[in-house]
Amino acid sequence: MATPHEPKQDRSRATRQRLLEATIDCLAETGWAAATVAVVAERAGVSRGAAQHHFPTREDLITAALEYMFETRMAQSKSEALALGEVAEGAGRTQAVVASLVESYTTPLFKAALQVWTHAAADPALRERIVPMEARFGRISHRMAVEALGVDDTDPVTHHLVQATLDLARGLGLADVLTDDSLRRKEIVQQWANTLHSALHAPR
Amino acid sequence: MATPHEPKQDRSRATRQRLLEATIDCLAETGWAAATVAVVAERAGVSRGAAQHHFPTREDLITAALEYMFETRMAQSKSEALALGEVAEGAGRTQAVVASLVESYTTPLFKAALQVWTHAAADPALRERIVPMEARFGRISHRMAVEALGVDDTDPVTHHLVQATLDLARGLGLADVLTDDSLRRKEIVQQWANTLHSALHAPR
């Protein structure tokens, strides 16, 4: 939160971040169409004038929110991978990695991203902006998963099983959008982690 | 196509179906907001008056399209399961089942459904209508997959692995929305089917 003693530049940066976080919450909860500068400003507790100073148009806001979303997802992915490094190696580590990966696809951040992807499916200009970011995010997620699992990604079986785990996580994220799918998801995660662990460590 | 000799009722039914199919194409290609009665009528080659006779409001059109989508998805799922029954049992059958399941999540029907789900995430009334249909579709897809794989679903490992395969398919479907993901997908499907086949048939 901004305080009266905070330098002006820091206050401005804090306001900008509040607006971007409010954009994510709006997208996740009220959907693409409702995430306008006016609605986001109100949610962030920022005056409309101040919001428009940061983001003159809705497109400016959405573009900045997209970058913020990708940076946040990458930072979270890296910090989760780091935390997983402290779990003892073995089947327990694999369980923790799969669970952590899957949970990252059930957050408001994923739900906001889903709104953007779905809108971008019918908006070529938006799609052009998102595709390189998604490709970069995909590569980083994959690398983080490989490191956390402690496996050799040059092995094609390993490479494809890690990819499949990310695809499964995306599918489980989508299954959680309309209803709370957490109970079913927990069982799927447990089973897949067991199967994945055996497959990754099978002799070949 | 309607012909001059077709009874009036059949022509009316054909028009209705053309409008519903055009709705799916519109949703898949131009997104939720653009799928209006006027746009759909034009795409279907039906006069606006005739379209409004069938569907007085956009809500009527979307509701009917939803039911049509679910019926079509279920009919396709059943006919695919039937076709898979002709593939010789064994690893080849498992490959064919996984490939067929995953491909069903890359169709315009899936892309149209994604538009509806994403919109429903922020629209409680629409969500209430969709959730029971999705639950029913999920149960039928699961049963079809179990039958096609020729496995015993009372075994919890089997049950969860079949569920995971449906979740993977959904995730791969979502990955195909912004770019053509078919090359990568083919490798994932192949690896998943191998791993699934071993895990389903491992002694326990």
Short mmCIF file of C-alpha atoms in Angstrom, two decimals:
data_model
loop_
_atom_site.label_atom_id
_atom_site.label_comp_id
_atom_site.label_asym_id
_atom_site.label_seq_id
_atom_site.Cartn_x
_atom_site.Cartn_y
_atom_site.Cartn_z
CA MET A 1 0.00 0.00 0.00
CA ALA A 2 1.12 3.55 -0.76
CA THR A 3 1.86 5.76 2.28
CA PRO A 4 2.22 9.57 2.39
CA HIS A 5 6.01 9.20 2.83
CA GLU A 6 6.48 6.98 -0.18
CA PRO A 7 8.29 8.61 -3.10
CA LYS A 8 5.97 9.53 -5.97
CA GLN A 9 7.55 7.00 -8.37
CA ASP A 10 7.01 4.10 -5.95
CA ARG A 11 3.39 5.16 -5.41
CA SER A 12 2.86 5.20 -9.16
CA ARG A 13 4.39 1.76 -9.50
CA ALA A 14 2.21 0.42 -6.68
CA THR A 15 -0.92 1.88 -8.34
CA ARG A 16 0.04 0.28 -11.64
CA GLN A 17 0.51 -3.10 -9.97
CA ARG A 18 -2.81 -2.79 -8.11
CA LEU A 19 -4.53 -2.11 -11.44
CA LEU A 20 -2.88 -5.12 -13.08
CA GLU A 21 -3.82 -7.42 -10.20
CA ALA A 22 -7.39 -6.13 -10.30
CA THR A 23 -7.44 -6.87 -14.05
CA ILE A 24 -6.51 -10.50 -13.39
CA ASP A 25 -9.19 -10.81 -10.70
CA CYS A 26 -11.79 -9.22 -13.01
CA LEU A 27 -10.90 -11.52 -15.91
CA ALA A 28 -10.99 -14.59 -13.66
CA GLU A 29 -14.28 -13.72 -11.97
CA THR A 30 -16.32 -11.66 -14.40
CA GLY A 31 -14.84 -12.68 -17.75
CA TRP A 32 -13.30 -10.97 -20.75
CA ALA A 33 -16.03 -8.48 -21.68
CA ALA A 34 -16.42 -7.08 -18.16
CA ALA A 35 -12.73 -6.29 -17.64
CA THR A 36 -12.81 -2.60 -18.65
CA VAL A 37 -10.60 0.23 -17.35
CA ALA A 38 -13.54 1.67 -15.34
CA VAL A 39 -14.43 -1.65 -13.66
CA VAL A 40 -10.79 -2.50 -12.96
CA ALA A 41 -10.14 0.99 -11.50
CA GLU A 42 -13.09 0.64 -9.14
CA ARG A 43 -11.99 -2.81 -8.04
CA ALA A 44 -8.44 -1.57 -7.44
CA GLY A 45 -9.71 1.43 -5.44
CA VAL A 46 -8.00 3.77 -7.90
CA SER A 47 -9.68 6.86 -9.40
CA ARG A 48 -10.71 6.57 -13.01
CA GLY A 49 -8.41 9.47 -13.89
CA ALA A 50 -5.41 7.80 -12.28
CA ALA A 51 -6.24 4.52 -14.06
CA GLN A 52 -6.47 6.30 -17.39
CA HIS A 53 -3.16 8.00 -16.72
CA HIS A 54 -1.55 4.54 -16.53
CA PHE A 55 -3.68 2.88 -19.20
CA PRO A 56 -5.29 5.34 -21.66
CA THR A 57 -7.17 2.55 -23.49
CA ARG A 58 -8.55 -0.87 -22.64
CA GLU A 59 -6.04 -2.35 -25.08
CA ASP A 60 -3.17 -0.79 -23.13
CA LEU A 61 -4.54 -2.30 -19.92
CA ILE A 62 -5.05 -5.76 -21.42
CA THR A 63 -1.59 -5.76 -23.03
CA ALA A 64 0.10 -4.77 -19.78
CA ALA A 65 -1.98 -7.31 -17.84
CA LEU A 66 -0.92 -10.04 -20.26
CA GLU A 67 2.75 -9.31 -19.69
CA TYR A 68 2.20 -9.09 -15.95
CA MET A 69 0.35 -12.43 -15.99
CA PHE A 70 3.16 -14.17 -17.85
CA GLU A 71 5.86 -12.68 -15.61
CA THR A 72 3.89 -13.70 -12.51
CA ARG A 73 3.31 -17.23 -13.81
CA MET A 74 7.01 -17.62 -14.62
CA ALA A 75 8.10 -16.25 -11.25
CA GLN A 76 5.68 -18.62 -9.48
CA SER A 77 6.83 -21.56 -11.55
CA LYS A 78 10.46 -20.82 -10.64
CA SER A 79 9.76 -20.37 -6.94
CA GLU A 80 7.72 -23.59 -6.81
CA ALA A 81 10.52 -25.49 -8.53
CA LEU A 82 12.92 -24.12 -5.92
CA ALA A 83 10.67 -25.20 -3.03
CA LEU A 84 10.34 -28.68 -4.53
CA GLY A 85 14.12 -29.03 -4.50
CA GLU A 86 13.80 -29.44 -0.71
CA VAL A 87 11.54 -32.52 -0.95
CA ALA A 88 13.56 -35.77 -0.64
CA GLU A 89 14.15 -37.38 -4.05
CA GLY A 90 12.05 -40.40 -5.01
CA ALA A 91 8.34 -41.13 -5.46
CA GLY A 92 7.42 -38.48 -2.87
CA ARG A 93 9.19 -35.81 -4.91
CA THR A 94 7.37 -36.89 -8.08
CA GLN A 95 4.03 -36.67 -6.21
CA ALA A 96 4.90 -33.18 -4.97
CA VAL A 97 5.99 -31.98 -8.42
CA VAL A 98 2.84 -33.25 -10.17
CA ALA A 99 0.58 -31.85 -7.41
CA SER A 100 2.30 -28.46 -7.51
CA LEU A 101 2.18 -28.27 -11.32
CA VAL A 102 -1.50 -29.18 -11.44
CA GLU A 103 -2.44 -26.74 -8.67
CA SER A 104 -0.79 -23.91 -10.63
CA TYR A 105 -3.47 -24.50 -13.30
CA THR A 106 -6.35 -23.95 -10.87
CA THR A 107 -5.46 -20.43 -9.74
CA PRO A 108 -7.22 -17.15 -10.64
CA LEU A 109 -4.17 -16.54 -12.86
CA PHE A 110 -5.02 -19.61 -14.97
CA LYS A 111 -8.71 -18.67 -15.06
CA ALA A 112 -7.78 -15.17 -16.23
CA ALA A 113 -5.43 -16.61 -18.87
CA LEU A 114 -8.22 -18.91 -20.08
CA GLN A 115 -10.43 -15.87 -20.68
CA VAL A 116 -7.65 -14.30 -22.74
CA TRP A 117 -6.88 -17.48 -24.73
CA THR A 118 -10.53 -18.06 -25.52
CA HIS A 119 -10.99 -14.49 -26.66
CA ALA A 120 -7.75 -14.66 -28.66
CA ALA A 121 -9.05 -17.75 -30.51
CA ALA A 122 -11.25 -15.36 -32.51
CA ASP A 123 -8.96 -12.30 -32.41
CA PRO A 124 -5.87 -12.75 -34.64
CA ALA A 125 -4.11 -9.59 -33.38
CA LEU A 126 -4.38 -10.69 -29.76
CA ARG A 127 -3.37 -14.21 -30.70
CA GLU A 128 -0.19 -12.93 -32.38
CA ARG A 129 0.79 -11.20 -29.14
CA ILE A 130 0.04 -14.19 -26.93
CA VAL A 131 1.53 -17.08 -28.90
CA PRO A 132 5.22 -16.15 -28.33
CA MET A 133 4.56 -15.54 -24.62
CA GLU A 134 2.84 -18.93 -24.29
CA ALA A 135 5.67 -20.66 -26.15
CA ARG A 136 8.18 -19.08 -23.76
CA PHE A 137 6.09 -19.99 -20.73
CA GLY A 138 5.73 -23.55 -22.01
CA ARG A 139 9.51 -23.94 -22.38
CA ILE A 140 10.18 -22.55 -18.90
CA SER A 141 7.47 -24.70 -17.27
CA HIS A 142 8.91 -27.75 -18.97
CA ARG A 143 12.45 -26.96 -17.84
CA MET A 144 11.30 -26.28 -14.27
CA ALA A 145 9.40 -29.60 -14.19
CA VAL A 146 12.43 -31.50 -15.53
CA GLU A 147 14.70 -29.94 -12.90
CA ALA A 148 12.24 -30.56 -10.08
CA LEU A 149 11.77 -34.19 -11.15
CA GLY A 150 15.53 -34.63 -11.45
CA VAL A 151 15.27 -36.46 -14.77
CA ASP A 152 17.19 -36.44 -18.06
CA ASP A 153 15.16 -34.58 -20.69
CA THR A 154 17.39 -35.69 -23.57
CA ASP A 155 15.65 -39.08 -23.26
CA PRO A 156 12.61 -38.84 -25.59
CA VAL A 157 10.38 -40.96 -23.32
CA THR A 158 11.14 -38.62 -20.41
CA HIS A 159 10.63 -35.54 -22.58
CA HIS A 160 7.20 -36.68 -23.76
CA LEU A 161 6.06 -37.82 -20.31
CA VAL A 162 6.94 -34.41 -18.84
CA GLN A 163 5.08 -32.72 -21.72
CA ALA A 164 2.08 -35.00 -21.12
CA THR A 165 2.12 -34.06 -17.43
CA LEU A 166 1.86 -30.38 -18.37
CA ASP A 167 -0.98 -31.17 -20.80
CA LEU A 168 -2.77 -33.19 -18.11
CA ALA A 169 -2.37 -30.24 -15.72
CA ARG A 170 -3.93 -27.92 -18.33
CA GLY A 171 -6.85 -30.32 -18.79
CA LEU A 172 -7.41 -30.56 -15.05
CA GLY A 173 -7.31 -26.76 -14.86
CA LEU A 174 -10.04 -26.51 -17.50
CA ALA A 175 -12.12 -29.12 -15.64
CA ASP A 176 -12.05 -26.87 -12.56
CA VAL A 177 -13.52 -23.81 -14.26
CA LEU A 178 -17.23 -24.59 -13.94
CA THR A 179 -17.25 -26.68 -10.74
CA ASP A 180 -14.92 -27.37 -7.83
CA ASP A 181 -13.13 -30.45 -9.13
CA SER A 182 -10.60 -30.73 -6.29
CA LEU A 183 -11.66 -34.12 -4.87
CA ARG A 184 -11.58 -35.92 -8.21
CA ARG A 185 -8.39 -34.07 -9.17
CA LYS A 186 -6.56 -35.24 -6.04
CA GLU A 187 -7.08 -38.89 -7.01
CA ILE A 188 -6.02 -38.33 -10.62
CA VAL A 189 -2.87 -36.51 -9.51
CA GLN A 190 -1.97 -39.31 -7.11
CA GLN A 191 -2.46 -42.02 -9.73
CA TRP A 192 -0.65 -40.16 -12.50
CA ALA A 193 2.29 -39.35 -10.21
CA ASN A 194 2.64 -43.08 -9.41
CA THR A 195 2.42 -44.09 -13.07
CA LEU A 196 4.76 -41.29 -14.13
CA HIS A 197 7.33 -42.16 -11.48
CA SER A 198 7.42 -45.83 -12.56
CA ALA A 199 7.58 -44.90 -16.24
CA LEU A 200 10.36 -42.32 -15.73
CA HIS A 201 12.46 -44.78 -13.77
CA ALA A 202 11.73 -47.94 -15.75
CA PRO A 203 14.89 -49.51 -17.22
CA ARG A 204 15.36 -48.69 -20.95
CA MET B 1 -30.93 -29.31 -48.38
CA ALA B 2 -34.65 -28.60 -48.63
CA THR B 3 -36.29 -29.43 -51.97
CA PRO B 4 -39.69 -28.26 -53.24
CA HIS B 5 -41.09 -31.75 -52.68
CA GLU B 6 -39.98 -32.03 -49.08
CA PRO B 7 -42.83 -31.87 -46.53
CA LYS B 8 -43.00 -28.56 -44.64
CA GLN B 9 -42.12 -30.16 -41.29
CA ASP B 10 -38.93 -31.73 -42.67
CA ARG B 11 -37.90 -28.41 -44.24
CA SER B 12 -38.44 -26.72 -40.90
CA ARG B 13 -36.35 -29.35 -39.13
CA ALA B 14 -33.58 -29.01 -41.71
CA THR B 15 -33.57 -25.22 -41.29
CA ARG B 16 -33.37 -25.58 -37.53
CA GLN B 17 -30.43 -27.97 -37.83
CA ARG B 18 -28.66 -25.66 -40.30
CA LEU B 19 -29.02 -22.80 -37.81
CA LEU B 20 -27.64 -24.91 -34.96
CA GLU B 21 -24.66 -26.06 -37.03
CA ALA B 22 -23.97 -22.48 -38.07
CA THR B 23 -24.07 -21.49 -34.39
CA ILE B 24 -21.35 -24.03 -33.58
CA ASP B 25 -19.20 -22.80 -36.48
CA CYS B 26 -19.70 -19.17 -35.42
CA LEU B 27 -18.80 -19.92 -31.80
CA ALA B 28 -15.71 -21.89 -32.85
CA GLU B 29 -14.46 -19.33 -35.37
CA THR B 30 -15.64 -15.91 -34.21
CA GLY B 31 -16.20 -16.47 -30.49
CA TRP B 32 -19.01 -16.05 -28.01
CA ALA B 33 -19.93 -12.40 -28.53
CA ALA B 34 -20.21 -12.64 -32.31
CA ALA B 35 -22.63 -15.59 -32.33
CA THR B 36 -25.89 -13.63 -32.65
CA VAL B 37 -29.14 -14.72 -34.35
CA ALA B 38 -28.47 -12.32 -37.26
CA VAL B 39 -24.89 -13.51 -37.87
CA VAL B 40 -25.86 -17.18 -37.52
CA ALA B 41 -28.82 -16.75 -39.90
CA GLU B 42 -26.59 -15.19 -42.53
CA ARG B 43 -24.02 -17.94 -42.18
CA ALA B 44 -26.72 -20.62 -42.44
CA GLY B 45 -28.22 -18.95 -45.54
CA VAL B 46 -31.54 -18.57 -43.73
CA SER B 47 -33.60 -15.35 -43.72
CA ARG B 48 -33.54 -13.41 -40.49
CA GLY B 49 -37.32 -13.83 -40.19
CA ALA B 50 -37.09 -17.61 -40.52
CA ALA B 51 -34.27 -17.70 -37.96
CA GLN B 52 -36.32 -15.63 -35.53
CA HIS B 53 -39.28 -17.93 -36.06
CA HIS B 54 -37.12 -20.81 -34.75
CA PHE B 55 -35.20 -18.82 -32.16
CA PRO B 56 -36.94 -15.60 -31.05
CA THR B 57 -34.01 -14.58 -28.80
CA ARG B 58 -30.28 -15.16 -28.70
CA GLU B 59 -30.76 -17.07 -25.45
CA ASP B 60 -33.12 -19.49 -27.21
CA LEU B 61 -30.53 -20.04 -29.93
CA ILE B 62 -27.65 -20.58 -27.51
CA THR B 63 -29.71 -22.95 -25.32
CA ALA B 64 -30.75 -25.05 -28.32
CA ALA B 65 -27.17 -25.02 -29.65
CA LEU B 66 -25.88 -26.25 -26.31
CA GLU B 67 -28.25 -29.21 -26.35
CA TYR B 68 -27.40 -29.92 -29.97
CA MET B 69 -23.67 -29.77 -29.18
CA PHE B 70 -23.98 -32.25 -26.34
CA GLU B 71 -26.15 -34.62 -28.35
CA THR B 72 -23.68 -34.45 -31.25
CA ARG B 73 -20.68 -35.00 -28.97
CA MET B 74 -22.37 -38.01 -27.37
CA ALA B 75 -23.39 -39.50 -30.70
CA GLN B 76 -19.83 -39.04 -32.03
CA SER B 77 -18.35 -40.57 -28.89
CA LYS B 78 -20.60 -43.62 -29.26
CA SER B 79 -19.89 -44.10 -32.96
CA GLU B 80 -16.13 -43.74 -32.39
CA ALA B 81 -16.27 -46.34 -29.60
CA LEU B 82 -18.11 -48.66 -31.98
CA ALA B 83 -15.50 -48.20 -34.73
CA LEU B 84 -12.68 -48.87 -32.24
CA GLY B 85 -14.25 -52.22 -31.41
CA GLU B 86 -12.98 -53.39 -34.82
CA VAL B 87 -9.32 -52.72 -34.01
CA ALA B 88 -7.53 -55.87 -32.78
CA GLU B 89 -7.13 -55.87 -28.99
CA GLY B 90 -3.73 -55.06 -27.50
CA ALA B 91 -1.34 -52.10 -27.57
CA GLY B 92 -2.61 -51.07 -31.03
CA ARG B 93 -6.17 -50.77 -29.73
CA THR B 94 -4.98 -48.62 -26.80
CA GLN B 95 -3.12 -46.34 -29.26
CA ALA B 96 -6.25 -46.04 -31.41
CA VAL B 97 -8.49 -45.28 -28.42
CA VAL B 98 -6.21 -42.57 -27.03
CA ALA B 99 -5.72 -41.01 -30.49
CA SER B 100 -9.46 -41.01 -31.20
CA LEU B 101 -10.32 -39.54 -27.79
CA VAL B 102 -7.73 -36.79 -28.10
CA GLU B 103 -8.76 -35.90 -31.67
CA SER B 104 -12.36 -35.44 -30.49
CA TYR B 105 -11.07 -32.54 -28.37
CA THR B 106 -9.59 -30.69 -31.35
CA THR B 107 -12.79 -30.34 -33.39
CA PRO B 108 -14.83 -27.17 -34.00
CA LEU B 109 -17.32 -28.73 -31.57
CA PHE B 110 -14.71 -28.61 -28.78
CA LYS B 111 -13.68 -25.08 -29.74
CA ALA B 112 -17.33 -23.99 -29.65
CA ALA B 113 -17.82 -25.69 -26.27
CA LEU B 114 -14.72 -23.90 -24.95
CA GLN B 115 -16.30 -20.55 -25.85
CA VAL B 116 -19.42 -21.54 -23.93
CA TRP B 117 -17.54 -22.86 -20.87
CA THR B 118 -15.36 -19.78 -20.67
CA HIS B 119 -18.36 -17.50 -20.91
CA ALA B 120 -20.24 -19.63 -18.37
CA ALA B 121 -17.37 -19.23 -15.88
CA ALA B 122 -18.66 -15.68 -15.29
CA ASP B 123 -22.37 -16.37 -15.94
CA PRO B 124 -23.98 -18.40 -13.12
CA ALA B 125 -27.28 -18.98 -14.99
CA LEU B 126 -25.49 -20.42 -18.02
CA ARG B 127 -23.22 -22.46 -15.76
CA GLU B 128 -26.24 -24.03 -14.01
CA ARG B 129 -27.53 -25.21 -17.38
CA ILE B 130 -24.20 -26.58 -18.56
CA VAL B 131 -22.90 -28.39 -15.49
CA PRO B 132 -25.43 -31.29 -15.59
CA MET B 133 -24.86 -31.73 -19.35
CA GLU B 134 -21.08 -31.81 -18.85
CA ALA B 135 -21.42 -34.32 -16.00
CA ARG B 136 -23.53 -36.57 -18.21
CA PHE B 137 -21.11 -36.20 -21.12
CA GLY B 138 -18.18 -36.97 -18.81
CA ARG B 139 -19.83 -40.19 -17.58
CA ILE B 140 -20.64 -41.34 -21.12
CA SER B 141 -17.14 -40.52 -22.43
CA HIS B 142 -15.62 -42.43 -19.56
CA ARG B 143 -17.85 -45.46 -20.17
CA MET B 144 -17.11 -45.39 -23.91
CA ALA B 145 -13.35 -45.23 -23.24
CA VAL B 146 -13.52 -48.13 -20.76
CA GLU B 147 -15.46 -50.27 -23.24
CA ALA B 148 -13.14 -49.39 -26.12
CA LEU B 149 -10.05 -50.16 -24.01
CA GLY B 150 -11.63 -53.42 -22.84
CA VAL B 151 -10.60 -52.87 -19.21
CA ASP B 152 -12.24 -53.36 -15.80
CA ASP B 153 -13.31 -49.99 -14.43
CA THR B 154 -14.07 -51.36 -10.94
CA ASP B 155 -10.29 -51.43 -10.44
CA PRO B 156 -9.42 -47.99 -8.99
CA VAL B 157 -6.07 -47.75 -10.82
CA THR B 158 -7.85 -48.39 -14.13
CA HIS B 159 -10.62 -45.93 -13.28
CA HIS B 160 -8.19 -43.13 -12.47
CA LEU B 161 -5.97 -43.78 -15.49
CA VAL B 162 -8.98 -43.60 -17.82
CA GLN B 163 -10.06 -40.36 -16.12
CA ALA B 164 -6.52 -38.99 -16.51
CA THR B 165 -6.61 -39.85 -20.22
CA LEU B 166 -9.79 -37.79 -20.64
CA ASP B 167 -8.16 -34.92 -18.73
CA LEU B 168 -5.06 -35.16 -20.92
CA ALA B 169 -7.30 -35.03 -24.00
CA ARG B 170 -8.96 -31.87 -22.68
CA GLY B 171 -5.57 -30.29 -22.02
CA LEU B 172 -4.33 -31.16 -25.50
CA GLY B 173 -7.54 -29.71 -26.92
CA LEU B 174 -6.90 -26.43 -25.13
CA ALA B 175 -3.29 -26.41 -26.37
CA ASP B 176 -4.60 -26.53 -29.95
CA VAL B 177 -6.79 -23.44 -29.70
CA LEU B 178 -4.19 -20.76 -30.48
CA THR B 179 -1.80 -22.71 -32.72
CA ASP B 180 -1.81 -25.94 -34.71
CA ASP B 181 -0.37 -28.30 -32.10
CA SER B 182 -0.83 -31.50 -34.13
CA LEU B 183 2.84 -32.52 -34.52
CA ARG B 184 3.66 -32.22 -30.83
CA ARG B 185 0.32 -33.79 -29.93
CA LYS B 186 0.99 -36.87 -32.02
CA GLU B 187 4.14 -37.66 -30.01
CA ILE B 188 2.43 -37.07 -26.67
CA VAL B 189 -0.48 -39.33 -27.65
CA GLN B 190 1.91 -42.09 -28.70
CA GLN B 191 3.89 -41.93 -25.46
CA TRP B 192 0.79 -41.64 -23.26
CA ALA B 193 -0.81 -44.64 -24.99
CA ASN B 194 2.34 -46.75 -24.40
CA THR B 195 2.56 -45.77 -20.75
CA LEU B 196 -1.20 -46.20 -20.27
CA HIS B 197 -1.18 -49.64 -21.88
CA SER B 198 1.65 -50.89 -19.63
CA ALA B 199 0.05 -49.42 -16.52
CA LEU B 200 -3.42 -50.84 -17.32
CA HIS B 201 -2.00 -54.30 -17.90
CA ALA B 202 0.66 -54.36 -15.17
CA PRO B 203 0.12 -57.19 -12.66
CA ARG B 204 -1.48 -55.98 -9.38
#
